[in-house]
Amino acid sequence: HNDSVSTVYGHNDSLLVTVGQQVSVGSRIALSGNTGKSTAPHVHYELRINDKPINPLENPYD
């Protein structure tokens, strides 16, 4: 990502990378889990621009 874009993945069972580590498209970064206030295993995904969450379906960088 560029400096203004970040992604957040939550409810992971375990992390396979470290913060700031560069990864390639398709790389495994975590294993899905059921942590926090979750009712079933899933991946929580957020796209943020300048630390503000945006709708990933409206990604201006597509």
Short mmCIF file of C-alpha atoms in Angstrom, two decimals:
data_model
loop_
_atom_site.label_atom_id
_atom_site.label_comp_id
_atom_site.label_asym_id
_atom_site.label_seq_id
_atom_site.Cartn_x
_atom_site.Cartn_y
_atom_site.Cartn_z
CA HIS A 1 0.00 0.00 0.00
CA ASN A 2 1.02 3.60 -0.26
CA ASP A 3 1.52 5.61 2.92
CA SER A 4 -2.13 6.67 3.25
CA VAL A 5 -3.64 3.17 2.80
CA SER A 6 -3.71 0.37 5.35
CA THR A 7 -5.63 -2.87 5.77
CA VAL A 8 -6.77 -4.47 9.02
CA TYR A 9 -7.56 -8.16 9.50
CA GLY A 10 -9.18 -9.23 12.77
CA HIS A 11 -10.46 -12.29 14.65
CA ASN A 12 -7.36 -14.26 13.61
CA ASP A 13 -6.40 -17.54 15.25
CA SER A 14 -2.72 -16.91 14.53
CA LEU A 15 -0.62 -14.43 12.57
CA LEU A 16 1.86 -15.64 9.97
CA VAL A 17 3.55 -12.27 9.29
CA THR A 18 4.71 -9.29 11.35
CA VAL A 19 3.56 -5.66 11.23
CA GLY A 20 5.37 -3.86 8.44
CA GLN A 21 6.48 -7.05 6.72
CA GLN A 22 6.20 -6.83 2.93
CA VAL A 23 4.01 -9.56 1.42
CA SER A 24 3.07 -10.56 -2.12
CA VAL A 25 -0.44 -10.91 -3.53
CA GLY A 26 -1.80 -14.30 -2.49
CA SER A 27 0.50 -14.68 0.53
CA ARG A 28 -0.98 -16.28 3.64
CA ILE A 29 -0.88 -13.68 6.39
CA ALA A 30 -3.05 -15.26 9.11
CA LEU A 31 -5.28 -18.17 10.02
CA SER A 32 -8.97 -17.40 10.47
CA GLY A 33 -10.27 -17.56 14.01
CA ASN A 34 -13.13 -16.87 16.38
CA THR A 35 -11.65 -14.31 18.79
CA GLY A 36 -13.21 -11.30 20.46
CA LYS A 37 -16.96 -10.71 20.15
CA SER A 38 -17.29 -13.15 17.25
CA THR A 39 -20.03 -15.74 16.82
CA ALA A 40 -18.19 -17.93 14.30
CA PRO A 41 -14.76 -18.16 12.67
CA HIS A 42 -14.35 -15.49 9.99
CA VAL A 43 -12.01 -12.79 8.76
CA HIS A 44 -12.75 -9.19 9.71
CA TYR A 45 -11.32 -6.99 6.91
CA GLU A 46 -10.99 -3.22 6.93
CA LEU A 47 -9.56 -0.90 4.33
CA ARG A 48 -8.43 2.44 5.75
CA ILE A 49 -7.33 5.61 4.04
CA ASN A 50 -5.59 8.10 6.32
CA ASP A 51 -6.68 5.87 9.26
CA LYS A 52 -10.38 6.27 8.32
CA PRO A 53 -12.27 3.02 7.56
CA ILE A 54 -13.90 3.00 4.11
CA ASN A 55 -16.23 0.54 2.40
CA PRO A 56 -13.89 -1.93 0.63
CA LEU A 57 -16.49 -2.34 -2.12
CA GLU A 58 -15.92 1.35 -2.92
CA ASN A 59 -12.12 1.02 -3.04
CA PRO A 60 -10.88 4.05 -5.01
CA TYR A 61 -7.62 2.21 -5.78
CA ASP A 62 -9.18 -0.63 -7.84
#
